[in-house]
XYZ file of C-alpha atoms in Angstrom:
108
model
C 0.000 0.000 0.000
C 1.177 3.234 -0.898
C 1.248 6.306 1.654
C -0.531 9.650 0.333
C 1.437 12.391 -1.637
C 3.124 14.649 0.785
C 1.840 18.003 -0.057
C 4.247 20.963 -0.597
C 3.724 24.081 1.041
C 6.621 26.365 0.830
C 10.248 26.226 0.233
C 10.452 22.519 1.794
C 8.867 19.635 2.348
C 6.730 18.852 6.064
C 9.143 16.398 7.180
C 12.190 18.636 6.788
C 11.017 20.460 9.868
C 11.481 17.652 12.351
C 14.876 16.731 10.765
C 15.909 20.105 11.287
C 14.762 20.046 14.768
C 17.056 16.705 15.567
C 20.341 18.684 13.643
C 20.121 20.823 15.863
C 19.823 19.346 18.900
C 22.307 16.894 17.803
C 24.710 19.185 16.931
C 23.961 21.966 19.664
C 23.187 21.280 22.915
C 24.068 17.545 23.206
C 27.404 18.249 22.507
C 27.832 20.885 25.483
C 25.423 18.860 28.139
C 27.205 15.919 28.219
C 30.482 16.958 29.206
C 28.431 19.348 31.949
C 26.653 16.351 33.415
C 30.102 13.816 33.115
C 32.418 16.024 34.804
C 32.410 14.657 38.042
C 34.013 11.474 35.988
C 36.815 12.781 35.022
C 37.932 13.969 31.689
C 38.719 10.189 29.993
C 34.833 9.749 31.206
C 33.953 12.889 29.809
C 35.765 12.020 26.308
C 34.215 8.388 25.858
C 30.839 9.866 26.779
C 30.931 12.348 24.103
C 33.082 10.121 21.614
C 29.924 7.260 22.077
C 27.901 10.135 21.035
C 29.367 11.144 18.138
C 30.139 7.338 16.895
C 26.115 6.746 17.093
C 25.657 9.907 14.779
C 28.111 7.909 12.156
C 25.995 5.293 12.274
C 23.209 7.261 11.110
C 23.635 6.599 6.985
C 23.224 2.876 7.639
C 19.883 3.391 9.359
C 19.302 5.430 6.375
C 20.599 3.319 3.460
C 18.436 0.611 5.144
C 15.311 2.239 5.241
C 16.015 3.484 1.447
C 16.355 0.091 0.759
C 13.106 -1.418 2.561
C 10.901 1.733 1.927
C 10.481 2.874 5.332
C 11.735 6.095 5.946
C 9.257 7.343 7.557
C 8.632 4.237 10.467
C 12.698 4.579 10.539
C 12.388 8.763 11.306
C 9.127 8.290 13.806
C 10.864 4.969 15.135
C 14.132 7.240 16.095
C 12.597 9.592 18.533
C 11.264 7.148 21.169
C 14.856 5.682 20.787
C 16.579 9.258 21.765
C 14.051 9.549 24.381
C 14.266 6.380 26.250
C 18.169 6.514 25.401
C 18.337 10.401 27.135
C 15.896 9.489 29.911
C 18.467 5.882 31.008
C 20.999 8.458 30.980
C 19.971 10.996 33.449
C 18.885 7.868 36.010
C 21.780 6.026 35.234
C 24.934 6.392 37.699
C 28.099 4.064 35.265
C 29.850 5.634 32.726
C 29.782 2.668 30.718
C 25.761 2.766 30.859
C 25.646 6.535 30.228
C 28.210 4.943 26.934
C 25.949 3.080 25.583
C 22.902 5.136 26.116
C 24.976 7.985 24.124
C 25.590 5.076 21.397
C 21.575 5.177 21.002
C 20.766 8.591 21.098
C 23.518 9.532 18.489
């Protein structure tokens, strides 16, 4: 079954808006409340926090190439913000660096 057109309205299309919204996030305040909440850790801490972050975000094209390849970009975009938001929630309760690791692994 197909999904409906996506109607145009403007300079972009609806769905641009949301990826916008996770750039920049991603790229702007992740990045500088991490190291903030980690620095109690210590500075390796700090650095495998952020690096887990950042090695999750390169991960991103597969995710992408995969739902190019299965048709579902969409269920793949939705799917990824319940995913950030469980992955950001474990990380404030969470007390180990390597848990706060791999919950940075998710949400990039």
């Amino acid at each position: 079954m197909q999904s409906p057109p996506i109607v145009r309205r403007g300079l972009l299309q609806p769905w641009f808006a949301g990826y916008m919204l996770v750039g920049l996030v991603v790229s702007g305040i992740v990045p500088i409340l991490i190291p903030l909440s980690m620095d109690t850790r210590g500075e390796y801490a700090v650095g495998a926090v952020v690096a887990a972050f950042y090695l999750g975000t390169l991960a991103a094209p597969l995710f992408g190439s995969l739902a190019d390849r299965t048709g579902t970009q969409r269920a793949v975009f939705i799917g990824s913000f319940p995913a950030i938001a469980a992955a950001t929630a474990a990380f404030g309760l969470l007390d180990g660096t390597a848990a706060r690791f791999c919950c940075m692994l998710i949400a990039g």
